[in-house]
CSV table of C-alpha atoms in Angstrom, one decimal:
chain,number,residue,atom,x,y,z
A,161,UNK,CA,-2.0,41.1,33.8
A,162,UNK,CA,-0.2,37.7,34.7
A,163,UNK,CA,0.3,35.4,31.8
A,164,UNK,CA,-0.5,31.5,32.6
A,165,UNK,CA,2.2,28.9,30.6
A,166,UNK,CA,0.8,27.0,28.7
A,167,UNK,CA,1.3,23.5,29.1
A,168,UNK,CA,4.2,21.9,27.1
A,169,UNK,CA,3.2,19.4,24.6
A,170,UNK,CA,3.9,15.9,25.0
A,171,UNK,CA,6.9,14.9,23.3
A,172,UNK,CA,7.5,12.4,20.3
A,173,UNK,CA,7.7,8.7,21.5
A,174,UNK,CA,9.3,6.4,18.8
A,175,UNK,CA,10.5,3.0,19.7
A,176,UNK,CA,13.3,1.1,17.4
A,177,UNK,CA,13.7,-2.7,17.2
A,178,UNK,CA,16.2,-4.3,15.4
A,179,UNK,CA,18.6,-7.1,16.7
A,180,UNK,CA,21.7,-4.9,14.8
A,181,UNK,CA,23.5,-2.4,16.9
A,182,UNK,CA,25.1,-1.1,13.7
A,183,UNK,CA,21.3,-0.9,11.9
A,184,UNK,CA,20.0,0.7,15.5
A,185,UNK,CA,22.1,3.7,15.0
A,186,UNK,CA,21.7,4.4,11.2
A,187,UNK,CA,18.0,4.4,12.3
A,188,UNK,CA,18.1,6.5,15.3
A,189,UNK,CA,20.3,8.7,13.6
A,190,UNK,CA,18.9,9.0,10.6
A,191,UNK,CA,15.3,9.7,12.9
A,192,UNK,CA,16.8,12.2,14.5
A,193,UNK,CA,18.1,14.4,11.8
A,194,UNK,CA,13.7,14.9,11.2
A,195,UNK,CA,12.3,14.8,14.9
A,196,UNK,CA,15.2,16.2,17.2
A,197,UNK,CA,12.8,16.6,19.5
A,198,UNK,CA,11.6,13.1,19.7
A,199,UNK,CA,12.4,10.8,22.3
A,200,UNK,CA,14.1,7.7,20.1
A,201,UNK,CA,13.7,4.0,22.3
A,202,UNK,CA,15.3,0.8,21.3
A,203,UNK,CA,14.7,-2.7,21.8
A,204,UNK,CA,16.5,-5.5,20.3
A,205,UNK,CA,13.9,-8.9,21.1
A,206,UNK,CA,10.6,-9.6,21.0
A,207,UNK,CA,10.6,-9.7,25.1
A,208,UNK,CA,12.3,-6.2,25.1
A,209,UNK,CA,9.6,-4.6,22.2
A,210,UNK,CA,6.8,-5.5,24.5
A,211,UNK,CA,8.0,-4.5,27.9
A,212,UNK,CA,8.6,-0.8,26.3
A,213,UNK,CA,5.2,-1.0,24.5
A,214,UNK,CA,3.8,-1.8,28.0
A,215,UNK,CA,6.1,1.1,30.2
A,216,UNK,CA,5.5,4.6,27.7
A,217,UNK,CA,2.5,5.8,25.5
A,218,UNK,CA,3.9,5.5,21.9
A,219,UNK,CA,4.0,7.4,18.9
A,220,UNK,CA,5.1,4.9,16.5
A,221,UNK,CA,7.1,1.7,16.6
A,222,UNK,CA,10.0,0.8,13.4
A,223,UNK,CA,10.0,-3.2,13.5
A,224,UNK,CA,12.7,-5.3,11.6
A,225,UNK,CA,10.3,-8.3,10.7
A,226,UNK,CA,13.8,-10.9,11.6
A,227,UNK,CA,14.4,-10.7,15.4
A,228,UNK,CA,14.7,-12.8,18.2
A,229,UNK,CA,12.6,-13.7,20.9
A,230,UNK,CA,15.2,-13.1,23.5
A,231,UNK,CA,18.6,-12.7,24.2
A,232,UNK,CA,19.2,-16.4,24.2
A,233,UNK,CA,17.8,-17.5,21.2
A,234,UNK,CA,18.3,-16.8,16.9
A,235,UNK,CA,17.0,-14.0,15.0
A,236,UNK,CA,13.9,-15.5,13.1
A,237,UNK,CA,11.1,-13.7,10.5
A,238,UNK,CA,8.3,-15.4,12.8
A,239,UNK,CA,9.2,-14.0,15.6
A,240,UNK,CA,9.0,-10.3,14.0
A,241,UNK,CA,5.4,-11.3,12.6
A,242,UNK,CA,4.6,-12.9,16.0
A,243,UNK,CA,5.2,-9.1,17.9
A,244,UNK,CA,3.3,-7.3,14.8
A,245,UNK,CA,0.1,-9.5,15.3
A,246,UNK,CA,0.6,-9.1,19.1
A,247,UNK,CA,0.8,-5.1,18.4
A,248,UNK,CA,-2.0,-5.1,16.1
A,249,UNK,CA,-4.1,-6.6,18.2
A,250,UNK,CA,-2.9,-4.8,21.8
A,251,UNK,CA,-2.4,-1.8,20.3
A,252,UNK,CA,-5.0,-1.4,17.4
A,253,UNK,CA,-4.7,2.3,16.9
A,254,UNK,CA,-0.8,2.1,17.2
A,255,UNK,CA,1.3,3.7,14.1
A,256,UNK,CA,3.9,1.1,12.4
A,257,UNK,CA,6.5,1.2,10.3
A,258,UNK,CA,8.3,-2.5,8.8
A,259,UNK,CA,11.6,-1.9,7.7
A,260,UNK,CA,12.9,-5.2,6.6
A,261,UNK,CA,14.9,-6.7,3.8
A,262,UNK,CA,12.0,-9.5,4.3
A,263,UNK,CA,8.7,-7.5,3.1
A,264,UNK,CA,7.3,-10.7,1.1
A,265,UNK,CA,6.3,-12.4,4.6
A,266,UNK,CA,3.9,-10.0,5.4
A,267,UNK,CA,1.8,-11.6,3.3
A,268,UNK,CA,1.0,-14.3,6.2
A,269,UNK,CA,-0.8,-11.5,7.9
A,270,UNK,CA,-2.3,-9.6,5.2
A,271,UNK,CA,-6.1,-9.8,6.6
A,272,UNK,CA,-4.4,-8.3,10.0
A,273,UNK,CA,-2.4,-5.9,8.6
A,274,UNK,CA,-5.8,-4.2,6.2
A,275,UNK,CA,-7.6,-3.9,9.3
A,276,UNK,CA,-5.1,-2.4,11.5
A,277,UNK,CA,-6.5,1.1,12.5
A,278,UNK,CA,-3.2,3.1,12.5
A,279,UNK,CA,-0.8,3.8,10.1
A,280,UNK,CA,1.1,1.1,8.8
A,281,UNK,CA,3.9,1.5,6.0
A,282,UNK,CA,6.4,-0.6,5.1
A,283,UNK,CA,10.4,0.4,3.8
A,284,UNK,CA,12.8,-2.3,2.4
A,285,UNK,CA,16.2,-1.9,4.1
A,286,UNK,CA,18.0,-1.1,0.5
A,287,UNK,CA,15.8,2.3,0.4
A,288,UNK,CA,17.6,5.6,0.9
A,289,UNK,CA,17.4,7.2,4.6
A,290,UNK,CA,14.8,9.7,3.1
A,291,UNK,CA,12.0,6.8,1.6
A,292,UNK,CA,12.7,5.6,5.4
A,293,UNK,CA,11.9,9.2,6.8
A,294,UNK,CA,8.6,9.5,4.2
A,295,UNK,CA,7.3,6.3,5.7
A,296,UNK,CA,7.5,7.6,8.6
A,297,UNK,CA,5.8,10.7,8.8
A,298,UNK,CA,3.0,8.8,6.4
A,299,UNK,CA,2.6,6.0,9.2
A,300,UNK,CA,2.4,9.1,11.9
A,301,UNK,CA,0.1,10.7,9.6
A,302,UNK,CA,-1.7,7.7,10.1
A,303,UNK,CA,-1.8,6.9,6.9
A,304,UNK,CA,-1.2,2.9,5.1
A,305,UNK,CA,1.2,2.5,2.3
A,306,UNK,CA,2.1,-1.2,1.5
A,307,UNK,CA,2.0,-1.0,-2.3
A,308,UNK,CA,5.4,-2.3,-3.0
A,309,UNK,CA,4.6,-5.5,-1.5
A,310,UNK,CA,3.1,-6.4,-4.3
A,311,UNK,CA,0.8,-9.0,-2.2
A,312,UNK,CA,-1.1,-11.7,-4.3
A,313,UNK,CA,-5.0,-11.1,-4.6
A,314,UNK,CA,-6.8,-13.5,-2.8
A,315,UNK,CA,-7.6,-14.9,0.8
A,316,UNK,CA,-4.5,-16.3,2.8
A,317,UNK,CA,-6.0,-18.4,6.1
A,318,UNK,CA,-3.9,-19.8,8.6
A,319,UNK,CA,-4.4,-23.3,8.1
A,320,UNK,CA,-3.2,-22.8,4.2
A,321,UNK,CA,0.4,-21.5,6.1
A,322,UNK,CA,0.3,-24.2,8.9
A,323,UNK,CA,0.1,-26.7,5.7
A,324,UNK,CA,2.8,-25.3,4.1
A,325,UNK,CA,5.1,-25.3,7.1
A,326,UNK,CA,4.4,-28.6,8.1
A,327,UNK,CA,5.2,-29.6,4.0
A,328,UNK,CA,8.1,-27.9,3.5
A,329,UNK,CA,10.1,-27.0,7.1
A,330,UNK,CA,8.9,-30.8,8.5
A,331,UNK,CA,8.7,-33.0,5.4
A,332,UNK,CA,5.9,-33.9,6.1
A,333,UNK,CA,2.9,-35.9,3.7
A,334,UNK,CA,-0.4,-35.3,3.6
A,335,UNK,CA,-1.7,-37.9,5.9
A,336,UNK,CA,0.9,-37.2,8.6
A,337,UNK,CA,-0.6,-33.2,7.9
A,338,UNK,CA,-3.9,-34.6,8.7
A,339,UNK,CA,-2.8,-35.6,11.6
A,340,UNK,CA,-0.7,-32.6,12.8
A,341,UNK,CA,-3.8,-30.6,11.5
A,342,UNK,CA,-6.8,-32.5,12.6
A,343,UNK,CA,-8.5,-32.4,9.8
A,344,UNK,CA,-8.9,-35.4,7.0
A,345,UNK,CA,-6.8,-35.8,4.1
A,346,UNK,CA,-9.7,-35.0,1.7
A,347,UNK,CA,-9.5,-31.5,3.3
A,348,UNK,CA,-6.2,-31.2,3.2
A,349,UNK,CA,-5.7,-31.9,-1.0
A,350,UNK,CA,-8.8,-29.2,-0.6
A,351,UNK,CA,-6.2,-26.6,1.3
A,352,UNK,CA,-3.6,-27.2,-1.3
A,353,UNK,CA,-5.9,-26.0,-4.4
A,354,UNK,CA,-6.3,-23.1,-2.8
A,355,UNK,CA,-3.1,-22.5,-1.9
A,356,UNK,CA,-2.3,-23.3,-5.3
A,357,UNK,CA,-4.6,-20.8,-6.9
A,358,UNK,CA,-3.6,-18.2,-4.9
A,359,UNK,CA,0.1,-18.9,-5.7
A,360,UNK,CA,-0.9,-19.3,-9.4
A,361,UNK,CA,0.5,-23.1,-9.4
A,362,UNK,CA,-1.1,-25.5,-11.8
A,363,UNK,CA,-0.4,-29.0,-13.5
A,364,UNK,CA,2.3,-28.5,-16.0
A,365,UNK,CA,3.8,-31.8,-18.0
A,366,UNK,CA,6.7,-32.6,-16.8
A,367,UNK,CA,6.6,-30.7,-13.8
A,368,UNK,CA,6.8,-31.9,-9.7
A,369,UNK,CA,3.5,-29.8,-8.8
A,370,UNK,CA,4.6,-30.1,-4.9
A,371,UNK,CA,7.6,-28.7,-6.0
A,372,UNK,CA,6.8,-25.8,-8.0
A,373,UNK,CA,4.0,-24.8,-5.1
A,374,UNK,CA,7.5,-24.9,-2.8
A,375,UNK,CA,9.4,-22.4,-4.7
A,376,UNK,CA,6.2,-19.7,-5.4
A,377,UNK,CA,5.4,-19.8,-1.6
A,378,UNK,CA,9.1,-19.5,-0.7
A,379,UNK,CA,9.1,-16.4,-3.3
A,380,UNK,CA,5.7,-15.1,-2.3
A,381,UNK,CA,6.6,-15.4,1.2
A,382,UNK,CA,4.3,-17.7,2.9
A,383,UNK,CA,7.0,-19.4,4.3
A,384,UNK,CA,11.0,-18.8,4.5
């Protein structure tokens, strides 16, 4: 009786990006010690990251949060959340994995990031290879595990972060804001209580409210 071969399972596809050569091959190495059999791809930009996710079918993707857009231009946190919101919404049922020394700013797209169908885990860079590994096969598993963020309750919207970056990164006031914005200055005093209540900011004697809602948004994250 003739035997029939089974068809040989698809292999592993993991994709890598991190603007760090050195970091690229403590990862790789480090994947490869777990999933020999994996096939490990690398990208070091944003442009790069999406032309793999476009060529090969995807296990998971390991995404440094600072990278650059291209090979002309400077690493940058937004352009790592810029690719994970692009992901997340391409690629909805796509497993990810952050590993990042700058965890905090995923609280910009915490409402994105709770809805995201796959698995989605996070690892801060200092962790030991084998936290790295765990993440991983939990974000295969399809699991979420984003507990050490230690995110703030409470809504975040867009326009709050677009307030603060037009505060703090352009100096500007509130009626410029407006302006940038669209919106009136009465709701843009209503943008900062919330952002304030979220942050846990409120009128203290003595103390520069504008700049004590600076340093807990810096420290939560919301901006860099």
């Amino acid at each position: 009786m003739m035997t029939q071969d089974l068809p040989k399972s698809r292999k592993r596809k993991l994709l890598v990006v991190d603007d760090h050569e050195l970091m690229l091959g403590g990862i790789i190495d480090t994947l490869r010690r777990k999933y020999p059999e994996a096939e490990i791809l690398t990208a070091q930009t944003f442009q790069s990251a999406l032309e793999q996710l476009e060529r090969f079918q995807l296990d998971l993707v390991i995404v440094d949060l600072s990278i650059p857009e291209d090979s002309e231009n400077t690493a940058k946190i937004d352009t790592g959340i810029k690719l994970l919101q692009t992901v997340m919404k391409q690629y909805p049922n796509l497993n990810l994995v952050v590993l990042s020394t700058y965890l905090k700013a995923l609280v910009r797209i915490k409402d994105e990031i709770d809805e995201h169908k796959g698995g989605f885990t996070v690892v801060d860079k200092g962790f030991s290879g084998q936290v790295m590994l765990t993440r991983v096969d939990w974000a295969l598993q399809g699991l979420t595990h984003t507990k050490d963020l230690n995110m703030l309750k409470g809504e975040v919207k867009p326009e709050w972060l677009e307030l603060l970056t037009l505060a703090f990164h352009e100096e500007l006031q509130d009626k410029a804001i407006a302006g940038r914005m669209h919106k009136s200055e009465r709701t843009v005093v209503h943008y900062w209580t919330k952002i304030r209540d979220v942050l846990g900011v409120y009128p203290e004697g003595g103390k520069n409210l504008r700049i004590q809602t600076e340093m807990r948004a810096r420290e939560e994250g919301f901006i860099d």
